[in-house]
Short mmCIF file of C-alpha atoms in Angstrom, two decimals:
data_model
loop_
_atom_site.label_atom_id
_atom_site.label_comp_id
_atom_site.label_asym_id
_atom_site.label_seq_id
_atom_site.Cartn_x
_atom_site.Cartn_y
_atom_site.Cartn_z
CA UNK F 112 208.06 211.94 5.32
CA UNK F 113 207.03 209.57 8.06
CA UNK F 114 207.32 206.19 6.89
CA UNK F 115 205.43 204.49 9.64
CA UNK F 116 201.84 205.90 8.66
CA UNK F 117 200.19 203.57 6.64
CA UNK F 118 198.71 205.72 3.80
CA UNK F 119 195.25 205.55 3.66
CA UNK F 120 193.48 207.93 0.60
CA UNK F 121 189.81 208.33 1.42
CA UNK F 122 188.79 205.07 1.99
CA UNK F 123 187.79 204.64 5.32
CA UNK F 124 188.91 201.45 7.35
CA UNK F 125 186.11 199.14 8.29
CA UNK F 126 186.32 199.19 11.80
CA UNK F 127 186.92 203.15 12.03
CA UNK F 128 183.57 203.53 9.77
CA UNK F 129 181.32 200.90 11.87
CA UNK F 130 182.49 203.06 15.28
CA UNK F 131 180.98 206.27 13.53
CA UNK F 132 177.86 204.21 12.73
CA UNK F 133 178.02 202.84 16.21
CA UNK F 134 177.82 206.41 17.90
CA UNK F 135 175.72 208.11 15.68
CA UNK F 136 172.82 204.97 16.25
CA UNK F 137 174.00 206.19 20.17
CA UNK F 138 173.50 209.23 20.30
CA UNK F 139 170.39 209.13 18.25
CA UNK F 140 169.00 206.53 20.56
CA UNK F 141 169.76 208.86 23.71
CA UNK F 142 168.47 212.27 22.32
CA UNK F 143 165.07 209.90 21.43
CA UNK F 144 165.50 208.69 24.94
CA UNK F 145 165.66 211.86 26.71
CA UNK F 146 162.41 213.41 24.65
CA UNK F 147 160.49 210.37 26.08
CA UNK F 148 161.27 211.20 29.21
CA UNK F 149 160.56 214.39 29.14
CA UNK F 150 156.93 214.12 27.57
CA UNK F 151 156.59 211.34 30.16
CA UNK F 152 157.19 214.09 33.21
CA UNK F 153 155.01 216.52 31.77
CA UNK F 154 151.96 214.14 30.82
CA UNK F 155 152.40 212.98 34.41
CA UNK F 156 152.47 216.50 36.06
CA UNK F 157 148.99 217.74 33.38
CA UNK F 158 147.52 214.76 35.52
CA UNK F 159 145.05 215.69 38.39
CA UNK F 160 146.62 214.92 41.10
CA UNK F 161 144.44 212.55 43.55
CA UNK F 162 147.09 212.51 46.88
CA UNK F 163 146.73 216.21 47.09
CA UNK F 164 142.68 215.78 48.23
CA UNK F 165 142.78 216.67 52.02
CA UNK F 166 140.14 215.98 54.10
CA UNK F 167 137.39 218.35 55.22
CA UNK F 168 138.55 218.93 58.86
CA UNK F 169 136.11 220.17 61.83
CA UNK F 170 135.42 223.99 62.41
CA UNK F 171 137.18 223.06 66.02
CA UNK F 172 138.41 220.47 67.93
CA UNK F 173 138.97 220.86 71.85
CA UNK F 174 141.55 219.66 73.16
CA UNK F 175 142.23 218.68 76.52
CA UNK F 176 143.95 221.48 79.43
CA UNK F 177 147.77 221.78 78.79
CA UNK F 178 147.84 219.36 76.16
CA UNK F 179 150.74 220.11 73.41
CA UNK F 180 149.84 218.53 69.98
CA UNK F 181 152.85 216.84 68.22
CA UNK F 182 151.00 215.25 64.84
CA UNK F 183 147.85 215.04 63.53
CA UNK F 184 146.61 212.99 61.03
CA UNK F 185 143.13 211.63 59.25
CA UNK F 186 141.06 209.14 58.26
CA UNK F 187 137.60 208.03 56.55
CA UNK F 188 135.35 209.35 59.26
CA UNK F 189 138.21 210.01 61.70
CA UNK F 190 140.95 212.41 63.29
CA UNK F 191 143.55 211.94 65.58
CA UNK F 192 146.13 213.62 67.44
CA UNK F 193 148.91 212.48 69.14
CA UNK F 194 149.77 214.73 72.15
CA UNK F 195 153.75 215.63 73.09
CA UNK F 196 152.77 213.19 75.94
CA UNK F 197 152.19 210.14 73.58
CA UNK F 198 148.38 210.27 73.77
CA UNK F 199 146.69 209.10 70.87
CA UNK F 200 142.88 211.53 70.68
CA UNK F 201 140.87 210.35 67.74
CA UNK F 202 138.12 212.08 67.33
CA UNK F 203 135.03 212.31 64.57
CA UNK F 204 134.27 214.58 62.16
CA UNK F 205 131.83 216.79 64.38
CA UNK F 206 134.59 217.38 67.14
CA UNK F 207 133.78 214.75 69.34
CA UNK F 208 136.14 212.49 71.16
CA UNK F 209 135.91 208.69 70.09
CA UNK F 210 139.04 207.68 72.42
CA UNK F 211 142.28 208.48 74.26
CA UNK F 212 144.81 205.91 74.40
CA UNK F 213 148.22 206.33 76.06
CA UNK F 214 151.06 204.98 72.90
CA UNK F 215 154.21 203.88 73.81
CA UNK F 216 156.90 205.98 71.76
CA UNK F 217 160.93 205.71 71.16
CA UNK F 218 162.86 208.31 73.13
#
């Protein structure tokens, strides 16, 4: 018989029953946690999304000879294009030209 176990019946000691307590209240606290989240990321994705909303672009735009588009984005009333060039086209919603400036882009 090992004499340097202290023998303990089935009485728990205080400090090993308040570390059960301690990680049950944990682990209850992080499953609860993780359901929140969860209805939190599906409530957000049942939401209609607004940033999808695109614009309603022109039937055509014409561009100018040899010119090589490298973005295009849009505004309230306006489109523009920047050219492979670094020409900035902005243009209305009817296809016509509002202005061409030259932009100064990083290599």
């Amino acid at each position: 018989m090992d004499t340097n176990t202290p023998n303990v019946d089935d009485q728990d000691i205080p400090q090993l029953r308040f570390l059960r307590v301690l990680v049950s209240v944990l682990a209850g606290v992080m499953i609860v946690g993780l359901l929140v989240l969860i209805v939190l990321i599906v409530i957000r994705f049942r939401e209609d999304p607004v940033s999808t909303v695109f614009p309603d672009l022109p039937a055509a735009i014409t561009l100018p000879e040899g010119v090589e588009v490298q973005a295009v984005t849009a505004g309230k009333g306006w489109y523009m294009i920047v050219t492979e060039t670094g020409r900035a086209l902005v243009y209305r919603p009817d296809g016509t030209e509002v202005s061409d400036t030259q932009l100064v882009l990083p290599d």
